[in-house]
CSV table of C-alpha atoms and ligand atoms in Angstrom, one decimal:
chain,number,residue,atom,x,y,z
A,16,UNK,CA,-11.1,-9.3,11.4
A,17,UNK,CA,-10.2,-8.4,15.0
A,18,UNK,CA,-11.8,-5.4,16.7
A,19,UNK,CA,-11.1,-3.6,19.9
A,20,UNK,CA,-12.4,-5.2,23.1
A,21,UNK,CA,-13.8,-1.8,24.1
A,22,UNK,CA,-16.5,-2.3,21.5
A,23,UNK,CA,-17.7,-5.6,23.0
A,24,UNK,CA,-19.9,-3.9,25.7
A,25,UNK,CA,-21.0,-1.0,23.5
A,26,UNK,CA,-24.5,-1.5,22.1
A,27,UNK,CA,-25.5,0.4,18.9
A,28,UNK,CA,-26.9,3.8,19.8
A,29,UNK,CA,-30.6,3.6,20.7
A,30,UNK,CA,-31.8,5.7,17.8
A,31,UNK,CA,-29.5,4.0,15.2
A,32,UNK,CA,-31.5,0.8,15.7
A,33,UNK,CA,-34.8,2.7,15.6
A,34,UNK,CA,-33.9,4.4,12.3
A,35,UNK,CA,-33.3,1.0,10.8
A,36,UNK,CA,-36.7,-0.3,11.9
A,37,UNK,CA,-38.5,2.9,10.6
A,38,UNK,CA,-36.7,2.7,7.3
A,39,UNK,CA,-37.7,-1.0,6.9
A,40,UNK,CA,-41.3,-0.2,7.6
A,41,UNK,CA,-41.3,2.8,5.2
A,42,UNK,CA,-39.8,0.6,2.5
A,43,UNK,CA,-42.7,-1.9,3.0
A,44,UNK,CA,-45.1,1.0,2.3
A,45,UNK,CA,-46.2,1.9,5.8
A,46,UNK,CA,-46.9,5.6,6.4
A,47,UNK,CA,-44.9,5.8,9.7
A,48,UNK,CA,-45.5,8.6,12.1
A,49,UNK,CA,-42.4,9.0,14.4
A,50,UNK,CA,-42.8,10.3,17.9
A,51,UNK,CA,-39.4,8.7,18.5
A,52,UNK,CA,-36.3,10.8,18.2
A,53,UNK,CA,-36.3,14.4,19.4
A,54,UNK,CA,-35.3,15.9,16.1
A,55,UNK,CA,-37.3,19.1,15.5
A,56,UNK,CA,-39.5,19.0,12.4
A,57,UNK,CA,-39.5,22.8,11.8
A,58,UNK,CA,-36.7,24.5,10.0
A,59,UNK,CA,-33.8,26.5,11.4
A,60,UNK,CA,-35.1,30.2,11.3
A,61,UNK,CA,-34.1,32.2,8.2
A,62,UNK,CA,-32.2,34.9,10.2
A,63,UNK,CA,-29.8,32.2,11.4
A,64,UNK,CA,-29.4,30.6,7.9
A,65,UNK,CA,-28.8,34.1,6.4
A,66,UNK,CA,-26.1,34.8,9.0
A,67,UNK,CA,-24.4,31.5,8.3
A,68,UNK,CA,-24.5,32.3,4.6
A,69,UNK,CA,-22.7,35.6,5.3
A,70,UNK,CA,-20.1,33.8,7.5
A,71,UNK,CA,-19.4,31.0,5.0
A,72,UNK,CA,-18.6,33.7,2.4
A,73,UNK,CA,-16.0,35.4,4.7
A,74,UNK,CA,-12.5,34.0,3.9
A,75,UNK,CA,-11.5,34.9,7.5
A,76,UNK,CA,-13.3,31.7,8.5
A,77,UNK,CA,-11.5,29.4,6.1
A,78,UNK,CA,-8.7,28.3,8.3
A,79,UNK,CA,-8.2,25.8,11.1
A,80,UNK,CA,-10.2,26.9,14.1
A,81,UNK,CA,-9.0,26.8,17.7
A,82,UNK,CA,-10.1,23.9,19.9
A,83,UNK,CA,-11.0,26.2,22.7
A,84,UNK,CA,-13.3,28.1,20.4
A,85,UNK,CA,-13.5,31.5,18.6
A,86,UNK,CA,-13.2,34.4,21.0
A,87,UNK,CA,-16.4,36.0,19.6
A,88,UNK,CA,-18.3,32.7,20.5
A,89,UNK,CA,-16.7,32.5,23.9
A,90,UNK,CA,-17.6,36.2,24.7
A,91,UNK,CA,-21.2,35.7,23.4
A,92,UNK,CA,-21.6,32.6,25.6
A,93,UNK,CA,-20.2,34.4,28.7
A,94,UNK,CA,-22.5,37.3,28.1
A,95,UNK,CA,-25.5,34.9,27.5
A,96,UNK,CA,-24.7,33.1,30.8
A,97,UNK,CA,-24.6,36.4,32.7
A,98,UNK,CA,-27.9,37.7,31.2
A,99,UNK,CA,-29.8,34.5,31.2
A,100,UNK,CA,-28.6,32.7,34.3
A,101,UNK,CA,-26.7,35.3,36.4
A,102,UNK,CA,-23.5,33.1,36.0
A,103,UNK,CA,-20.1,34.7,35.6
A,104,UNK,CA,-18.0,32.9,32.9
A,105,UNK,CA,-14.5,33.8,32.0
A,106,UNK,CA,-14.5,33.5,28.2
A,107,UNK,CA,-10.8,32.9,28.1
A,108,UNK,CA,-10.7,30.1,30.7
A,109,UNK,CA,-14.1,28.7,31.2
A,110,UNK,CA,-15.6,28.1,27.7
A,111,UNK,CA,-15.1,25.5,25.1
A,112,UNK,CA,-16.8,25.1,21.7
A,113,UNK,CA,-18.3,21.7,21.0
A,114,UNK,CA,-19.5,19.9,17.8
A,115,UNK,CA,-22.8,19.5,19.6
A,116,UNK,CA,-23.3,18.6,23.3
A,117,UNK,CA,-23.3,14.8,22.5
A,118,UNK,CA,-19.7,15.0,21.2
A,119,UNK,CA,-18.6,16.7,24.4
A,120,UNK,CA,-20.5,14.4,26.7
A,121,UNK,CA,-18.9,11.3,25.0
A,122,UNK,CA,-15.4,12.7,24.9
A,123,UNK,CA,-15.4,14.1,28.5
A,124,UNK,CA,-15.7,10.4,29.6
A,125,UNK,CA,-12.4,9.8,28.0
A,126,UNK,CA,-10.7,12.8,29.7
A,127,UNK,CA,-12.2,12.0,33.1
A,128,UNK,CA,-12.4,8.2,33.4
A,129,UNK,CA,-9.9,5.3,33.5
A,130,UNK,CA,-10.6,1.6,33.1
A,131,UNK,CA,-12.2,0.4,36.3
A,132,UNK,CA,-13.3,3.8,37.5
A,133,UNK,CA,-16.9,4.4,38.5
A,134,UNK,CA,-19.4,6.8,36.9
A,135,UNK,CA,-22.7,7.7,38.5
A,136,UNK,CA,-25.3,7.8,35.8
A,137,UNK,CA,-29.0,8.6,36.0
A,138,UNK,CA,-31.4,5.8,35.2
A,139,UNK,CA,-33.3,6.5,33.0
A,140,UNK,CA,-30.9,8.8,31.3
A,141,UNK,CA,-29.6,10.2,28.0
A,142,UNK,CA,-27.8,7.1,26.7
A,143,UNK,CA,-24.5,8.9,26.0
A,144,UNK,CA,-23.7,9.1,29.7
A,145,UNK,CA,-23.5,5.4,30.1
A,146,UNK,CA,-22.2,4.8,26.5
A,147,UNK,CA,-19.4,7.2,26.9
A,148,UNK,CA,-18.4,5.8,30.3
A,149,UNK,CA,-18.4,2.3,29.0
A,150,UNK,CA,-16.3,3.4,26.1
A,151,UNK,CA,-13.8,4.7,28.6
A,152,UNK,CA,-13.7,1.3,30.3
A,153,UNK,CA,-15.4,2.6,33.4
A,154,UNK,CA,-18.1,0.9,35.4
A,155,UNK,CA,-21.5,2.5,35.5
A,156,UNK,CA,-23.5,2.8,38.7
A,157,UNK,CA,-27.1,3.7,37.9
A,158,UNK,CA,-28.9,6.2,40.1
A,159,UNK,CA,-32.6,5.4,39.9
A,160,UNK,CA,-34.9,8.3,39.1
A,161,UNK,CA,-38.2,7.6,40.7
A,162,UNK,CA,-41.5,9.3,39.8
A,163,UNK,CA,-42.3,9.8,43.5
A,164,UNK,CA,-39.0,11.7,44.0
A,165,UNK,CA,-39.6,14.0,41.0
A,166,UNK,CA,-37.2,12.0,38.9
A,167,UNK,CA,-34.2,13.4,40.9
A,168,UNK,CA,-31.6,10.9,42.0
A,169,UNK,CA,-31.5,10.2,45.7
A,170,UNK,CA,-28.0,11.1,46.7
A,171,UNK,CA,-28.5,9.5,50.1
A,172,UNK,CA,-29.1,6.2,48.4
A,173,UNK,CA,-25.5,6.1,47.1
A,174,UNK,CA,-23.4,3.8,49.2
A,175,UNK,CA,-20.4,5.3,51.0
A,176,UNK,CA,-18.2,2.9,49.0
A,177,UNK,CA,-19.7,4.0,45.6
A,178,UNK,CA,-19.5,7.7,46.6
A,179,UNK,CA,-15.8,7.3,47.5
A,180,UNK,CA,-15.0,5.5,44.3
A,181,UNK,CA,-17.1,7.6,41.8
A,182,UNK,CA,-15.2,10.1,39.7
A,183,UNK,CA,-18.0,11.7,37.8
A,184,UNK,CA,-21.7,12.3,38.2
A,185,UNK,CA,-24.0,13.0,35.2
A,186,UNK,CA,-27.2,15.0,35.7
A,187,UNK,CA,-29.4,16.9,33.3
A,188,UNK,CA,-32.5,19.1,34.0
A,189,UNK,CA,-34.9,19.8,32.3
A,190,UNK,CA,-34.5,16.1,31.9
A,191,UNK,CA,-34.5,13.8,29.0
A,192,UNK,CA,-36.3,11.4,29.0
A,193,UNK,CA,-38.5,12.1,32.1
A,194,UNK,CA,-39.1,15.8,31.4
A,195,UNK,CA,-38.6,16.5,35.1
A,196,UNK,CA,-37.5,20.0,36.1
A,197,UNK,CA,-35.7,21.4,39.1
A,198,UNK,CA,-38.0,22.9,41.7
A,199,UNK,CA,-35.9,22.7,44.9
A,200,UNK,CA,-32.4,22.9,46.2
A,201,UNK,CA,-31.2,19.8,44.3
A,202,UNK,CA,-28.3,21.5,42.6
A,203,UNK,CA,-27.1,22.8,46.0
A,204,UNK,CA,-27.2,19.3,47.4
A,205,UNK,CA,-25.3,18.0,44.3
A,206,UNK,CA,-22.5,20.6,44.8
A,207,UNK,CA,-22.2,19.6,48.5
A,208,UNK,CA,-22.1,15.9,47.6
A,209,UNK,CA,-19.5,16.5,44.9
A,210,UNK,CA,-17.3,18.5,47.2
A,211,UNK,CA,-17.5,15.9,50.0
A,212,UNK,CA,-16.5,13.0,47.7
A,213,UNK,CA,-14.3,14.9,45.1
A,214,UNK,CA,-16.6,14.0,42.2
A,215,UNK,CA,-16.8,16.0,39.0
A,216,UNK,CA,-20.4,17.0,38.0
A,217,UNK,CA,-21.4,17.0,34.4
A,218,UNK,CA,-24.6,19.0,34.0
A,219,UNK,CA,-26.3,18.5,30.6
A,220,UNK,CA,-28.3,21.7,30.0
A,221,UNK,CA,-29.6,20.8,26.5
A,222,UNK,CA,-33.2,21.8,27.3
A,223,UNK,CA,-33.0,24.9,29.5
A,224,UNK,CA,-34.7,27.1,26.9
A,225,UNK,CA,-37.6,24.9,26.2
A,226,UNK,CA,-40.0,25.3,29.1
A,227,UNK,CA,-43.7,26.0,29.6
A,228,UNK,CA,-46.3,27.6,31.9
A,229,UNK,CA,-43.9,30.2,33.2
A,230,UNK,CA,-41.2,27.8,34.4
A,231,UNK,CA,-37.7,29.1,33.9
A,232,UNK,CA,-34.9,26.6,34.1
A,233,UNK,CA,-31.8,27.4,36.2
A,234,UNK,CA,-28.2,26.8,35.5
A,235,UNK,CA,-26.3,24.3,37.7
A,236,UNK,CA,-23.4,26.8,37.6
A,237,UNK,CA,-25.6,29.4,39.4
A,238,UNK,CA,-25.1,27.5,42.6
A,239,UNK,CA,-22.2,28.9,44.7
A,240,UNK,CA,-19.2,26.6,44.4
A,241,UNK,CA,-20.6,24.7,41.3
A,242,UNK,CA,-17.7,25.9,39.1
A,243,UNK,CA,-15.3,24.3,41.6
A,244,UNK,CA,-16.8,20.9,40.8
A,245,UNK,CA,-18.5,20.9,37.5
A,246,UNK,CA,-19.2,21.9,33.9
A,247,UNK,CA,-22.4,22.5,32.0
A,248,UNK,CA,-23.2,21.6,28.4
A,249,UNK,CA,-25.4,23.8,26.3
A,250,UNK,CA,-26.8,22.9,22.9
A,251,UNK,CA,-28.4,24.9,20.0
A,252,UNK,CA,-30.0,21.8,18.6
A,253,UNK,CA,-33.4,21.9,20.2
A,254,UNK,CA,-34.2,25.5,20.9
A,255,UNK,CA,-33.2,26.7,17.4
A,256,UNK,CA,-34.0,23.6,15.3
A,257,UNK,CA,-30.4,23.0,14.5
A,258,UNK,CA,-29.7,19.4,15.2
A,259,UNK,CA,-27.9,18.9,11.9
A,260,UNK,CA,-25.6,21.9,12.4
A,261,UNK,CA,-23.7,20.3,15.3
A,262,UNK,CA,-23.0,23.3,17.6
A,263,UNK,CA,-22.9,23.6,21.3
A,264,UNK,CA,-20.5,24.5,24.1
A,265,UNK,CA,-19.3,23.7,27.6
A,266,UNK,CA,-18.7,26.2,30.3
A,267,UNK,CA,-17.5,25.9,33.9
A,268,UNK,CA,-14.5,24.4,35.7
A,269,UNK,CA,-11.3,25.3,33.9
A,270,UNK,CA,-9.4,22.1,34.8
A,271,UNK,CA,-12.1,19.9,33.5
A,272,UNK,CA,-12.3,21.9,30.3
A,273,UNK,CA,-8.5,21.9,29.9
A,274,UNK,CA,-8.4,18.1,30.0
A,275,UNK,CA,-11.2,17.9,27.4
A,276,UNK,CA,-9.4,20.5,25.3
A,277,UNK,CA,-6.2,18.4,25.3
A,278,UNK,CA,-8.0,15.3,24.4
A,279,UNK,CA,-9.9,17.0,21.6
A,280,UNK,CA,-6.8,18.7,20.1
A,281,UNK,CA,-5.7,15.1,19.4
A,282,UNK,CA,-9.1,14.1,17.8
A,283,UNK,CA,-10.7,17.0,16.0
A,284,UNK,CA,-9.5,20.4,14.8
A,285,UNK,CA,-12.3,22.4,16.2
A,286,UNK,CA,-15.6,23.7,14.8
A,287,UNK,CA,-15.9,25.7,11.5
A,288,UNK,CA,-15.4,29.3,12.5
A,289,UNK,CA,-18.3,30.4,10.3
A,290,UNK,CA,-20.5,28.2,12.5
A,291,UNK,CA,-18.9,29.4,15.7
A,292,UNK,CA,-19.5,33.1,14.7
A,293,UNK,CA,-23.0,32.2,13.7
A,294,UNK,CA,-23.5,30.6,17.1
A,295,UNK,CA,-22.2,33.8,18.7
A,296,UNK,CA,-24.7,35.8,16.6
A,297,UNK,CA,-27.5,33.6,17.9
A,298,UNK,CA,-26.5,34.0,21.5
A,299,UNK,CA,-26.4,37.7,21.2
A,300,UNK,CA,-30.1,37.7,20.3
A,301,UNK,CA,-32.9,38.4,19.5
A,302,UNK,CA,-34.5,35.4,21.4
A,303,UNK,CA,-38.1,35.6,20.1
A,304,UNK,CA,-37.7,32.5,18.0
A,305,UNK,CA,-37.3,30.3,21.1
A,306,UNK,CA,-40.5,31.8,22.6
A,307,UNK,CA,-42.3,30.8,19.4
A,308,UNK,CA,-40.9,27.3,19.6
A,309,UNK,CA,-42.0,27.0,23.2
A,310,UNK,CA,-45.5,28.0,22.1
A,311,UNK,CA,-45.5,25.3,19.4
A,312,UNK,CA,-44.4,22.6,21.8
A,313,UNK,CA,-46.8,23.8,24.5
A,314,UNK,CA,-49.7,23.5,22.0
A,315,UNK,CA,-48.5,20.0,20.9
A,316,UNK,CA,-48.1,18.9,24.6
A,317,UNK,CA,-51.7,19.9,25.3
A,318,UNK,CA,-53.0,18.2,22.1
A,319,UNK,CA,-51.1,15.0,22.8
A,320,UNK,CA,-51.8,15.1,26.5
A,321,UNK,CA,-55.6,15.5,26.0
A,322,UNK,CA,-55.8,12.9,23.3
A,323,UNK,CA,-53.8,10.3,25.3
A,324,UNK,CA,-55.7,11.0,28.5
A,325,UNK,CA,-59.0,10.4,26.6
A,326,UNK,CA,-57.8,6.9,25.6
A,327,UNK,CA,-57.0,6.1,29.3
A,328,UNK,CA,-53.3,6.8,29.5
A,329,UNK,CA,-51.7,8.6,32.4
A,330,UNK,CA,-50.1,11.8,31.0
A,331,UNK,CA,-48.2,14.2,33.2
A,332,UNK,CA,-48.2,17.9,32.2
A,333,UNK,CA,-44.6,18.6,31.4
A,334,UNK,CA,-43.0,22.0,32.1
A,335,UNK,CA,-39.8,21.4,30.1
A,336,UNK,CA,-38.1,19.5,27.3
A,337,UNK,CA,-40.0,18.2,24.2
A,338,UNK,CA,-40.8,14.8,25.6
A,339,UNK,CA,-43.6,13.0,27.4
A,340,UNK,CA,-42.6,10.1,29.6
A,341,UNK,CA,-45.7,7.9,29.9
A,342,UNK,CA,-46.4,4.7,31.8
A,343,UNK,CA,-47.3,1.9,29.3
A,344,UNK,CA,-50.8,0.4,29.6
A,345,UNK,CA,-51.2,-2.6,31.9
A,346,UNK,CA,-50.0,-5.8,30.4
A,347,UNK,CA,-47.3,-4.4,28.2
A,348,UNK,CA,-43.5,-4.0,28.6
A,349,UNK,CA,-41.9,-0.9,27.2
A,350,UNK,CA,-40.5,-2.8,24.2
A,351,UNK,CA,-43.7,-4.8,23.8
A,352,UNK,CA,-45.8,-1.6,23.7
A,353,UNK,CA,-43.4,0.1,21.3
A,354,UNK,CA,-43.4,-2.9,19.0
A,355,UNK,CA,-47.2,-3.1,19.2
A,356,UNK,CA,-47.8,0.5,18.2
A,357,UNK,CA,-45.2,0.2,15.4
A,358,UNK,CA,-46.7,-3.0,14.0
A,359,UNK,CA,-50.4,-2.2,14.5
A,360,UNK,CA,-50.4,1.6,14.1
A,361,UNK,CA,-47.3,2.5,12.2
A,362,UNK,CA,-46.4,4.9,15.1
A,363,UNK,CA,-42.9,5.1,16.6
A,364,UNK,CA,-42.5,5.6,20.3
A,365,UNK,CA,-39.2,5.1,22.2
A,366,UNK,CA,-39.2,2.2,24.7
A,367,UNK,CA,-38.2,3.6,28.1
A,368,UNK,CA,-36.0,0.6,28.7
A,369,UNK,CA,-33.6,2.1,26.1
A,370,UNK,CA,-32.7,4.8,28.7
A,371,UNK,CA,-31.7,2.3,31.4
A,372,UNK,CA,-33.3,-0.5,33.4
A,373,UNK,CA,-35.6,1.9,35.4
A,374,UNK,CA,-37.1,3.1,32.1
A,375,UNK,CA,-38.9,-0.2,31.9
A,376,UNK,CA,-42.7,0.4,32.1
A,377,UNK,CA,-42.5,3.7,30.3
A,378,UNK,CA,-42.3,5.0,26.7
A,379,UNK,CA,-41.1,8.4,25.6
A,380,UNK,CA,-43.0,10.4,23.0
A,381,UNK,CA,-41.4,13.3,21.3
A,382,UNK,CA,-43.3,16.5,20.3
A,383,UNK,CA,-41.2,17.1,17.2
A,384,UNK,CA,-44.0,16.1,14.8
A,385,UNK,CA,-46.6,18.4,13.2
A,386,UNK,CA,-50.0,18.8,15.1
A,387,UNK,CA,-52.1,16.9,12.5
A,388,UNK,CA,-49.7,14.0,12.6
A,389,UNK,CA,-49.7,13.9,16.4
A,390,UNK,CA,-53.5,13.8,16.3
A,391,UNK,CA,-53.4,11.0,13.7
A,392,UNK,CA,-50.8,9.1,15.7
A,393,UNK,CA,-53.1,9.1,18.8
A,394,UNK,CA,-56.1,8.0,16.8
A,395,UNK,CA,-54.0,5.1,15.4
A,396,UNK,CA,-52.7,4.2,18.8
A,397,UNK,CA,-56.3,4.1,20.2
A,398,UNK,CA,-57.4,1.9,17.4
A,399,UNK,CA,-54.4,-0.4,17.9
A,400,UNK,CA,-55.2,-0.7,21.6
A,401,UNK,CA,-58.7,-2.1,20.8
A,402,UNK,CA,-57.2,-4.9,18.7
B,8,PLP,C1,-30.1,15.3,27.2
B,8,PLP,C2,-29.4,15.6,25.9
B,8,PLP,N1,-28.2,16.0,25.9
B,8,PLP,C3,-27.5,16.2,24.7
B,8,PLP,C4,-28.1,16.0,23.5
B,8,PLP,C5,-27.3,16.2,22.3
B,8,PLP,O1,-27.3,17.5,21.9
B,8,PLP,P1,-26.5,17.9,20.5
B,8,PLP,O2,-27.4,17.8,19.4
B,8,PLP,O3,-26.1,19.3,20.8
B,8,PLP,O4,-25.4,17.0,20.4
B,8,PLP,C6,-29.4,15.6,23.5
B,8,PLP,C7,-30.1,15.3,22.2
B,8,PLP,O5,-31.1,14.7,22.1
B,8,PLP,C8,-30.1,15.3,24.7
B,8,PLP,O6,-31.4,14.9,24.7
């Protein structure tokens, strides 16, 4: 059989391969503890499930939805952006419903990039930024995120030629996988850079609501001029334990969204209105559930941090996301360490190299596992390091 050439450079998605390995181990009787994928272990709260049940029962939601999104959802997102970030969004022009942020991030590559174009992609970074760009036939220029620079890309490091050629820049803070947060005028500098070189900015805001120790994450769109150059993706997956529901949205620059809309009208027929109206209901509040989740993850962060520090690993105290980005012990590569703890301890950690070449030397641990399993995972890792 002959397949498309565009598949030649597309590796299987990082976690698809991990799922295969975990399932093999479980089949062979190993009690695997996964600190791998960031898929919340706790259920979607009952008040959301009940609202969805009500919406599913409403025949008004049975028909084809609009690809822009249900007006109730658009209005709720605009009002949330105003309340939470102080950002003014026109619900009729600057909002689009998405089947999860991942779908939008992958598809936007097709509406923005041609074969031979250049995409600026953080390294390490959420794999869809590079995967989507490669799928579009574009070239990827990795922007190295260095610990000493707070895991922010150094825009001054981008050559004049690459800056002139680049069409899109992907960023995302609070950051997956490094857990870095914005503490300075980085977003302002990004807007100036994007304007200077006519680059579209795609800001991935999937973790803005999961922050700790008083840190409040800003929106990229809150920077004056940001809407002239970019869009922002929001997701319900992590703050509301809704990864399986597939709901999110994009807000920001109308032209960028209009192109994505046109593409998507040819690919999908929108998101189930029952889910869109439930998403609107969530955005309209109350918001206490997210505070509870932040408390759960803060507790797990401290538990995991203390336990790993006591076995001699260097663990930064994260202020956002649900991940810990940890240097591997001396003598291991990322993949080697992940392999070692899977084989010797039955614990899954994600090799940093899966997020790009600069992820080498790190592993990512996710906090989406119950406290007692986290404690057991660390005990097992400690034992395996003595082997
Ligand atoms: C940085 C980042 N963006 C987007 C997503 C995908 O979000 P969704 O579940 O809404 O597709 C994830 C999921 O892990 C993520 O880590």
